[in-house]
PDB file of C-alpha atoms in Angstrom:
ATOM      1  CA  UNK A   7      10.547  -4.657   3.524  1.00  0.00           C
ATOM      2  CA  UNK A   8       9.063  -1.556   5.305  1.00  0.00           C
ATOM      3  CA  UNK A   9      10.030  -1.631   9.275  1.00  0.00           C
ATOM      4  CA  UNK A  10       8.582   0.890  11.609  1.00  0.00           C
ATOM      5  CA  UNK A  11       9.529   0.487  14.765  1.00  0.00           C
ATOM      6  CA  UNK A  12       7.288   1.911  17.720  1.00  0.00           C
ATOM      7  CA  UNK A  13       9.898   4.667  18.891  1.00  0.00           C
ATOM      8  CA  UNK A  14      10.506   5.683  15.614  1.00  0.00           C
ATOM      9  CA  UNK A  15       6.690   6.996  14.858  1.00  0.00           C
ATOM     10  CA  UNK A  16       5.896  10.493  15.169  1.00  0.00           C
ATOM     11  CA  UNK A  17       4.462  11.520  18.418  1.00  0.00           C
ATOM     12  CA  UNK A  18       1.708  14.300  19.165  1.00  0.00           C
ATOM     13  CA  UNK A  19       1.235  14.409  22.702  1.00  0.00           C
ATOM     14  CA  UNK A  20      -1.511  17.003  24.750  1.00  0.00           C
ATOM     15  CA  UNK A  21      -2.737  17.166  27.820  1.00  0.00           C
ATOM     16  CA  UNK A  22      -5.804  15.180  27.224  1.00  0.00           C
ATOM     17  CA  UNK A  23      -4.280  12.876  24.036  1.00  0.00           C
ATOM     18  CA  UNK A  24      -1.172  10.651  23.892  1.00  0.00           C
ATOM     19  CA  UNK A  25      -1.205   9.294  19.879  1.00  0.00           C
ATOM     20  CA  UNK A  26       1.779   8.044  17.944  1.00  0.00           C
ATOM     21  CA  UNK A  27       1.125   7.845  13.998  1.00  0.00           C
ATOM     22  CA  UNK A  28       2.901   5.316  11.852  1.00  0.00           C
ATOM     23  CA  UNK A  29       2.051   7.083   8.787  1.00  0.00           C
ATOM     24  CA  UNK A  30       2.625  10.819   8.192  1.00  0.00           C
ATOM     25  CA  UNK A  31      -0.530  12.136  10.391  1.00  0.00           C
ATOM     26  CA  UNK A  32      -1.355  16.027  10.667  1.00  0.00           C
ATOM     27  CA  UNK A  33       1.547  18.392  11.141  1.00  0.00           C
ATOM     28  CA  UNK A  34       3.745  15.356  11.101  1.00  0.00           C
ATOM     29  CA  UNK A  35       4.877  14.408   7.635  1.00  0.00           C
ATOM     30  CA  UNK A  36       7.506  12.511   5.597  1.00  0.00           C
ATOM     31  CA  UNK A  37       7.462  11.908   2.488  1.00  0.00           C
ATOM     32  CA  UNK A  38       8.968   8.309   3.097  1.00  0.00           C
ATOM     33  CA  UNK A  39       6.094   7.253   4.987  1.00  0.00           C
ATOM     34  CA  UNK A  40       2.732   8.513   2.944  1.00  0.00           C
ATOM     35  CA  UNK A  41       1.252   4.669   3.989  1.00  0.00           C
ATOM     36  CA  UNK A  42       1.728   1.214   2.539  1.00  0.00           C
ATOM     37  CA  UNK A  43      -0.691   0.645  -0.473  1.00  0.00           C
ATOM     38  CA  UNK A  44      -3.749   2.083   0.414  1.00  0.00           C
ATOM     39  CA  UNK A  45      -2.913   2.123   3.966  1.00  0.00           C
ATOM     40  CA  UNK A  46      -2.544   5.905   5.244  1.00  0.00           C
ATOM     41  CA  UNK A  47      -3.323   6.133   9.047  1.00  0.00           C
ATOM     42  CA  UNK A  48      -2.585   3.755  11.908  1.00  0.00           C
ATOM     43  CA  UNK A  49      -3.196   6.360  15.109  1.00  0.00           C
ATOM     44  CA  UNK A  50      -2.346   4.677  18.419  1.00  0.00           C
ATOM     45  CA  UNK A  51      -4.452   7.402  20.396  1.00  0.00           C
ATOM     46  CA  UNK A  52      -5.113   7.388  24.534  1.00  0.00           C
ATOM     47  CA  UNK A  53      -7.348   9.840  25.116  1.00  0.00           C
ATOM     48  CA  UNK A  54      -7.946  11.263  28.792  1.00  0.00           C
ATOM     49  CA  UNK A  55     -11.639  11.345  30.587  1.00  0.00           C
ATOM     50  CA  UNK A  56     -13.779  13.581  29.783  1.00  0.00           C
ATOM     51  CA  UNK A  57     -11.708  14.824  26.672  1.00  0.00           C
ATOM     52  CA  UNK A  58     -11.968  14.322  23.036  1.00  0.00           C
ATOM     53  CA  UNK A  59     -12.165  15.273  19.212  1.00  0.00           C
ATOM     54  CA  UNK A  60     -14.933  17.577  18.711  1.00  0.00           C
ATOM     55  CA  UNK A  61     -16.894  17.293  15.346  1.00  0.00           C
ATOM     56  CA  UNK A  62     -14.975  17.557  12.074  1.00  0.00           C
ATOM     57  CA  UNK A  63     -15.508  16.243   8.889  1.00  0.00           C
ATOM     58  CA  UNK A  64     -14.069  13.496   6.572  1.00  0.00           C
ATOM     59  CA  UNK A  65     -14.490  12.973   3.169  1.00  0.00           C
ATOM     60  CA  UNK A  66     -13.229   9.937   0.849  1.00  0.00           C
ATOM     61  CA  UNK A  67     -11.981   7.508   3.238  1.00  0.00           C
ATOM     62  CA  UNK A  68     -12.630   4.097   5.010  1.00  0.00           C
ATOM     63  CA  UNK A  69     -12.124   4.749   8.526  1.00  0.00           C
ATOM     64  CA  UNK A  70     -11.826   1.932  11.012  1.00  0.00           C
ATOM     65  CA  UNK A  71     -11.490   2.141  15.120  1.00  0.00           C
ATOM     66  CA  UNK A  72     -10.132  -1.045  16.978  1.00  0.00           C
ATOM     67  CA  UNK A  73     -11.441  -0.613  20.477  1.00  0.00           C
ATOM     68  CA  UNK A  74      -8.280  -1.530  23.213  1.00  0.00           C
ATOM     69  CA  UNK A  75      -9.566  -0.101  26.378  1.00  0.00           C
ATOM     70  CA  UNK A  76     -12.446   1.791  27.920  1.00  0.00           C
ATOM     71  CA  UNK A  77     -14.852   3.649  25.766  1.00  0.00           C
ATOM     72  CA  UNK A  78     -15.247   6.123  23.142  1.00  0.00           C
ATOM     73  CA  UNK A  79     -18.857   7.999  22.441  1.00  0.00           C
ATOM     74  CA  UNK A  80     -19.071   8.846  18.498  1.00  0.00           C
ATOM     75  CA  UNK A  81     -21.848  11.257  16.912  1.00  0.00           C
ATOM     76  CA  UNK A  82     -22.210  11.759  13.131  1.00  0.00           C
ATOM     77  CA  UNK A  83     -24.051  13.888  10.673  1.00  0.00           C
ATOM     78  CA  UNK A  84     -25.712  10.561   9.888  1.00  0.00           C
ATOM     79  CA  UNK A  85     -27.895  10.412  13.077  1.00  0.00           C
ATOM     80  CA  UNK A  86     -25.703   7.871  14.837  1.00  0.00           C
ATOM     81  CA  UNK A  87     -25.002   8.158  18.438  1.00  0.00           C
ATOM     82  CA  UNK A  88     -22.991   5.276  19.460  1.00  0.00           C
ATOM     83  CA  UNK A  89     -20.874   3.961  22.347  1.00  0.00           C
ATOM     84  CA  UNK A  90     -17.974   1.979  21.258  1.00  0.00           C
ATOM     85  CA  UNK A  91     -16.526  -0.597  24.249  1.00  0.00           C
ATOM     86  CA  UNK A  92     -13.688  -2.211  23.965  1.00  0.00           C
ATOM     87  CA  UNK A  93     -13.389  -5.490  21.647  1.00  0.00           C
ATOM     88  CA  UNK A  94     -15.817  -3.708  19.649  1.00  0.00           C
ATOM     89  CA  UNK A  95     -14.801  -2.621  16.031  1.00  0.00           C
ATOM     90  CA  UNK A  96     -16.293   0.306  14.042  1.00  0.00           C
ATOM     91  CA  UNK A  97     -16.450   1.142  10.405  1.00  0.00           C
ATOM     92  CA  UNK A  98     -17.313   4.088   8.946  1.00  0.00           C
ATOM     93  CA  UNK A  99     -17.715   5.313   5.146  1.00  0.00           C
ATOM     94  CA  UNK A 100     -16.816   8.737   4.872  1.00  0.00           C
ATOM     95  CA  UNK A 101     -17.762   9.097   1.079  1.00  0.00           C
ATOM     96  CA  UNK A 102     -19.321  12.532  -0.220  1.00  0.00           C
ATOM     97  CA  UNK A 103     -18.800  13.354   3.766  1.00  0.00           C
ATOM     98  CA  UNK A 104     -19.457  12.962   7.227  1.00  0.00           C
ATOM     99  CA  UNK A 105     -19.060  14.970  10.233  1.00  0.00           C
ATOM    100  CA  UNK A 106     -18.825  13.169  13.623  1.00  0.00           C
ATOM    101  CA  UNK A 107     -17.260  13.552  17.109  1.00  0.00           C
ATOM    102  CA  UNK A 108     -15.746  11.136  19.562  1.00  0.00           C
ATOM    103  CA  UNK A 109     -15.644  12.095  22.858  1.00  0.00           C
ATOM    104  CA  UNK A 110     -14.478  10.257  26.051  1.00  0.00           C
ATOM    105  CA  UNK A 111     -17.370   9.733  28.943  1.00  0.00           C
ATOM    106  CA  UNK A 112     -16.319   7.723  30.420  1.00  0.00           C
ATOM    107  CA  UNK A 113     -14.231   7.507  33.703  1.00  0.00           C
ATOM    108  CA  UNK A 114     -11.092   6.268  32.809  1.00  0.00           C
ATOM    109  CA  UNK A 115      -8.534   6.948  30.027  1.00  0.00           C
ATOM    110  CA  UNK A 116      -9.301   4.939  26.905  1.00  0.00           C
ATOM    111  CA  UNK A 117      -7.380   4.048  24.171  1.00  0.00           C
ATOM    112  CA  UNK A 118      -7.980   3.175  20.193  1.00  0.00           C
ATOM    113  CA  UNK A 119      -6.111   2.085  17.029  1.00  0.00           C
ATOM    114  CA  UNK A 120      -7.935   4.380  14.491  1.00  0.00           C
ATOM    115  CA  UNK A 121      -7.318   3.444  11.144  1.00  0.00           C
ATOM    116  CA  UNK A 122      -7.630   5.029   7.672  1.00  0.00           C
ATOM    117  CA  UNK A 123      -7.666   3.599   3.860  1.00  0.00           C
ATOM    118  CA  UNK A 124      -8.112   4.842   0.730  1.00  0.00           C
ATOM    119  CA  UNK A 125     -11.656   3.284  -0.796  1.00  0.00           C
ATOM    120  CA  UNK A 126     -11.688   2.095  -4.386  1.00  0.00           C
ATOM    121  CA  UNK A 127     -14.451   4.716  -5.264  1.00  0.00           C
ATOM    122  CA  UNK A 128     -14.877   8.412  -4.623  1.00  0.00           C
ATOM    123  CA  UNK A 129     -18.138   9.883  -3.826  1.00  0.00           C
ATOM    124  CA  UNK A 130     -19.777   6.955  -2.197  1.00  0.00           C
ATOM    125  CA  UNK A 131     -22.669   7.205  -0.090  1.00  0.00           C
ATOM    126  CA  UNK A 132     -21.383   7.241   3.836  1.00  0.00           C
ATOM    127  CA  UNK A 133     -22.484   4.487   5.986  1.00  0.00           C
ATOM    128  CA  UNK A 134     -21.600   3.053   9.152  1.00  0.00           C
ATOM    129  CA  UNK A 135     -21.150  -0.440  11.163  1.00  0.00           C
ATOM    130  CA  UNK A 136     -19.779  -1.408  14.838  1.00  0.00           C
ATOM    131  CA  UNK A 137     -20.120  -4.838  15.306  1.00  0.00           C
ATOM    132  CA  UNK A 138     -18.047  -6.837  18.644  1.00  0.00           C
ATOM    133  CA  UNK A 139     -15.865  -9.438  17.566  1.00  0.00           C
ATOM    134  CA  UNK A 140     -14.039 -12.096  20.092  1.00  0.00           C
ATOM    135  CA  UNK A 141     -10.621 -12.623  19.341  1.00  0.00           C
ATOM    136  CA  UNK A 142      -8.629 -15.854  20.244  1.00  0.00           C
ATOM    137  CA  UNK A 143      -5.647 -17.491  19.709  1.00  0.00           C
ATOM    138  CA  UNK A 144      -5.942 -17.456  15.928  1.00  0.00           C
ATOM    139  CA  UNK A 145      -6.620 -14.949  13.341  1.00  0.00           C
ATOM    140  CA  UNK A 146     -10.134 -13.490  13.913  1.00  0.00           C
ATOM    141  CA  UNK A 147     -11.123 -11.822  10.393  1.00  0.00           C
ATOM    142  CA  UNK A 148     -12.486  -8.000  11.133  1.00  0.00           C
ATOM    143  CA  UNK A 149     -12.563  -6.776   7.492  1.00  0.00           C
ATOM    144  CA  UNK A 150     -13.210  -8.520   4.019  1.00  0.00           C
ATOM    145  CA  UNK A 151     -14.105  -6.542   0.985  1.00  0.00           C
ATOM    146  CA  UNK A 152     -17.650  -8.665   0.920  1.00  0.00           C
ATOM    147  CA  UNK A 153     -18.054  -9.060   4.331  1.00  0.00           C
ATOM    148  CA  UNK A 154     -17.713 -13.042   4.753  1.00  0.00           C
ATOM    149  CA  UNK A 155     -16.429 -14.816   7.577  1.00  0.00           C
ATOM    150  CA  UNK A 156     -18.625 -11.883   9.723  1.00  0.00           C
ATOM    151  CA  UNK A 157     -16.163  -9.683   9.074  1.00  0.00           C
ATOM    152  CA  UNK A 158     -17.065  -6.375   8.200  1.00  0.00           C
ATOM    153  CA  UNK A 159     -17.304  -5.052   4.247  1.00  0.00           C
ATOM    154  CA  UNK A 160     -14.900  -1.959   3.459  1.00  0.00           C
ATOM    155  CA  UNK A 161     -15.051  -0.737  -0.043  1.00  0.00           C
ATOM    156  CA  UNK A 162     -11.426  -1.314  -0.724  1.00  0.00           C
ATOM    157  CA  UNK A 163      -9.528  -4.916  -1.272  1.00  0.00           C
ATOM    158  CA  UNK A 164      -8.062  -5.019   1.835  1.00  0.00           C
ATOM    159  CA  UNK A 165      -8.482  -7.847   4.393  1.00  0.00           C
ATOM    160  CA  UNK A 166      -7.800  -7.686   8.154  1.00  0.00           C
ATOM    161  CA  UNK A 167      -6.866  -9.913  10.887  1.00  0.00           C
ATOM    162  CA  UNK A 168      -7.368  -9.737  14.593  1.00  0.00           C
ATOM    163  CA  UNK A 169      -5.232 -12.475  17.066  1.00  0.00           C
ATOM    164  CA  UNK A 170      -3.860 -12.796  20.502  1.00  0.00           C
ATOM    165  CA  UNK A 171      -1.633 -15.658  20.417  1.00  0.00           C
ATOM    166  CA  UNK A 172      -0.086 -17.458  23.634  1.00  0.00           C
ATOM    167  CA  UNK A 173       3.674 -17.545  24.074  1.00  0.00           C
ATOM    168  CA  UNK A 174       4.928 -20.492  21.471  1.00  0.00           C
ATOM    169  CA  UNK A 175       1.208 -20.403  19.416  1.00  0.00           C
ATOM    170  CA  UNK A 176       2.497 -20.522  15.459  1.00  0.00           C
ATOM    171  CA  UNK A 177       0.565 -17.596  13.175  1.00  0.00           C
ATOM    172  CA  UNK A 178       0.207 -18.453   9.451  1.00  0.00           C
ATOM    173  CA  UNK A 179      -0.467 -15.595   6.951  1.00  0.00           C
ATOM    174  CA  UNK A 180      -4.012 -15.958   5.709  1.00  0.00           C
ATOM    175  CA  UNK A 181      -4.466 -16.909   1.862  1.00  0.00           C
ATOM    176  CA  UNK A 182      -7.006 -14.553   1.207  1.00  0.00           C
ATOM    177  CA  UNK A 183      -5.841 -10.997   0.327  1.00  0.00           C
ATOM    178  CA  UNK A 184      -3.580  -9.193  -1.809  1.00  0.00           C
ATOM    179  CA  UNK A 185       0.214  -9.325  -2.208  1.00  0.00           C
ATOM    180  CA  UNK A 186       1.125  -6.789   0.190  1.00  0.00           C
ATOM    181  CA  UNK A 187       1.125  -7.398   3.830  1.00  0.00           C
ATOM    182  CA  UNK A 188       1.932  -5.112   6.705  1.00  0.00           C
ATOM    183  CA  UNK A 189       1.591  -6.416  10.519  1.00  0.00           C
ATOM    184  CA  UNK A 190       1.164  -4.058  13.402  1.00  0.00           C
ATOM    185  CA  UNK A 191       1.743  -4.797  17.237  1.00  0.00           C
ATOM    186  CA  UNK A 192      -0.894  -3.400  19.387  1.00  0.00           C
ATOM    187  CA  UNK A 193       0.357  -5.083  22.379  1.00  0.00           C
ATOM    188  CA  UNK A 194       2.884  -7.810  23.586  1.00  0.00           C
ATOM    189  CA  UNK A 195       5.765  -9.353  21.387  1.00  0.00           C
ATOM    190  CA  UNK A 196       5.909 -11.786  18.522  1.00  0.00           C
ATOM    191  CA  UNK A 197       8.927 -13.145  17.184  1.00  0.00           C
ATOM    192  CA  UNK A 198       9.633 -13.756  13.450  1.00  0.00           C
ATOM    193  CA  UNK A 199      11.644 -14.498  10.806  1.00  0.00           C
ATOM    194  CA  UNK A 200      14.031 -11.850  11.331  1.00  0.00           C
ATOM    195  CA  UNK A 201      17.133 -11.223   9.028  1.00  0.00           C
ATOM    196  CA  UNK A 202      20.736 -10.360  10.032  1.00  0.00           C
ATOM    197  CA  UNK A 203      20.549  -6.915  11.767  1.00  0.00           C
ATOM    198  CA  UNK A 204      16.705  -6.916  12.296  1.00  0.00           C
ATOM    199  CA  UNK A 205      15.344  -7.615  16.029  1.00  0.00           C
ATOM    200  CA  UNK A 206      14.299 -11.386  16.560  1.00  0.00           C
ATOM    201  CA  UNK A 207      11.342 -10.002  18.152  1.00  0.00           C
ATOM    202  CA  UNK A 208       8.883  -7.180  17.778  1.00  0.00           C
ATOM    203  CA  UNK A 209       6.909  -5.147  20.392  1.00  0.00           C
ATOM    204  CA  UNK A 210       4.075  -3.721  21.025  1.00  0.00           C
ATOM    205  CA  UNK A 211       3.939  -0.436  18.754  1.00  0.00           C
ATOM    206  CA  UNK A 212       6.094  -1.796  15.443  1.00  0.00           C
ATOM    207  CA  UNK A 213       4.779  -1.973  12.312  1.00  0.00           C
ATOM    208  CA  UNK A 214       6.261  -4.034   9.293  1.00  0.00           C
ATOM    209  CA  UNK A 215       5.002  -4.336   5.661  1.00  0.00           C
ATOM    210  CA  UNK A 216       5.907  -6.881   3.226  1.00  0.00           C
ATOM    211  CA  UNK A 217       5.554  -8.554   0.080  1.00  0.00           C
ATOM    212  CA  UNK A 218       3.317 -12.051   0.417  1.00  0.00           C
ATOM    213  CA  UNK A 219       6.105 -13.963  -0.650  1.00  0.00           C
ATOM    214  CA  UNK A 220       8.737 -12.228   1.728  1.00  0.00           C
ATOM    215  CA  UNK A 221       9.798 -15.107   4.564  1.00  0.00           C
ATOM    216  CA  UNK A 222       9.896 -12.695   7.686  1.00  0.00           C
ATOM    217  CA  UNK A 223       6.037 -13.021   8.062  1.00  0.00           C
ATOM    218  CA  UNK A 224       5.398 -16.375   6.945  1.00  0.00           C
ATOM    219  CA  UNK A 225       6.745 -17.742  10.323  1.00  0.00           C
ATOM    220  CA  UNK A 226       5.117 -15.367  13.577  1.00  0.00           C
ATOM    221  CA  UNK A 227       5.061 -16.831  17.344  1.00  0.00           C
ATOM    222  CA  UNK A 228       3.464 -15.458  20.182  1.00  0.00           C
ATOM    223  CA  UNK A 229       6.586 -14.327  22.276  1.00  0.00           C
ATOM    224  CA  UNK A 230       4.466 -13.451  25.798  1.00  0.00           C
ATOM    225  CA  UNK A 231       1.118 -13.556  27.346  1.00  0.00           C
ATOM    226  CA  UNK A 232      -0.084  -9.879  26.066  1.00  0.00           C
ATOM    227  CA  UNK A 233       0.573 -10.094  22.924  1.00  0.00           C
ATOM    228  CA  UNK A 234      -2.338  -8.797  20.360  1.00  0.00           C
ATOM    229  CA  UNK A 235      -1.591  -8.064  16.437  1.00  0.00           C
ATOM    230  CA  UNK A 236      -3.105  -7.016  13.375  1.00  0.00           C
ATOM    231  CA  UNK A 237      -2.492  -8.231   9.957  1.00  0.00           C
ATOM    232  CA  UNK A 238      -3.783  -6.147   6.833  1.00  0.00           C
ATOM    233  CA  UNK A 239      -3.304  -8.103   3.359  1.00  0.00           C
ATOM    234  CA  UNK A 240      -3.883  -5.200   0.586  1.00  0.00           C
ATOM    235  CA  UNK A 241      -2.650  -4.693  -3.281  1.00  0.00           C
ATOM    236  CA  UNK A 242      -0.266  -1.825  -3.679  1.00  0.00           C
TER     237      UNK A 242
END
């Protein structure tokens, strides 16, 4: 079992961003926490009005945004100009390589989960998707290797999960997926199956990864009205 909890991620903090990085991120770096499988970015990034990241390139990497609040404009080197709201999800391919930007226009700070795993082929031809998805009470899927469920298709076996449960709504672990499993608290609290000397409860900002057949995610419980999670099931 892999538990991150919120205070415990590195922290870059700038005038116009606030972003806390699970995984090493930038300047930050430990060699303990590369990523989980082919997990290797979870960014929690607010970023001010008016401000944002200028264009720079990626290469080789899926690269997902989960909208919270506000907006976020993106241009690419593919011809996209885009506004992403929140709710909205966006995927994009970096392959052979892609410039883009992502600026905030809007009027108010807005904030992102932006996301990054490792594809199962180099070289791939970039491509991009945004698609709005409504979340409920119960898992919403937002990514599936062949895009079923109208989820979006990531060239990677990874699957991911979307839900806002209640306070006392019951979250089963999806079949689908590979063996490892890591959860990660945008918001809110959700209790689980917590072992001696591990919190009964986790909070907006941890992260844990598991094996499937661990017991600490196979009961999860909405533990107040804000809570909002993501699951990713992945091999390692």
């Amino acid at each position: 079992m892999r538990f991150r909890p919120s205070a415990e991620r590195f922290h870059s903090q700038l005038d116009w961003l606030d972003s806390w990085h699970s995984f090493s991120f930038s300047y930050h770096f430990d060699p303990g926490w590369i990523g989980f499988g082919p997990l290797r970015v979870i960014n929690d990034d607010t970023v001010a009005a008016g401000r944002g990241f200028g264009m720079h390139p990626h290469k080789d990497m899926e690269i997902v945004t989960v909208m919270v609040q506000g907006q976020i404009n993106h241009r690419d080197s593919m011809g996209h100009s885009e506004v992403l709201k929140a709710g909205e999800v966006q995927r994009m391919s970096a392959g052979t390589g892609v410039v883009h930007s992502e600026m905030n226009l809007g009027q108010e700070a807005c904030r992102f989960l932006q996301i990054w795993i490792e594809p199962d082929q180099r070289d791939l031809k970039p491509a991009y998707e945004q698609k709005p998805f409504s979340i409920g009470r119960d898992w919403t899927a937002l990514l599936d290797p062949s895009g079923r469920d109208a989820a979006m298709a990531i060239s990677q076996t990874l699957f991911l999960w979307r839900a806002k449960p209640k306070p006392g709504d019951d979250l089963s672990v999806p079949d689908q997926g590979g063996s490892m499993l890591w959860l990660q608290l945008i918001d809110g609290a959700l209790s689980w199956s917590s072992q001696q000397g591990e919190p009964a409860t986790l909070v907006k900002g941890d992260g844990v990864g598991v094996h499937r057949d661990d017991p600490r995610l196979q009961r999860l419980q909405g533990a107040d009205s804000g809570a909002d999670v993501l699951l990713f099931a992945m091999n390692g």
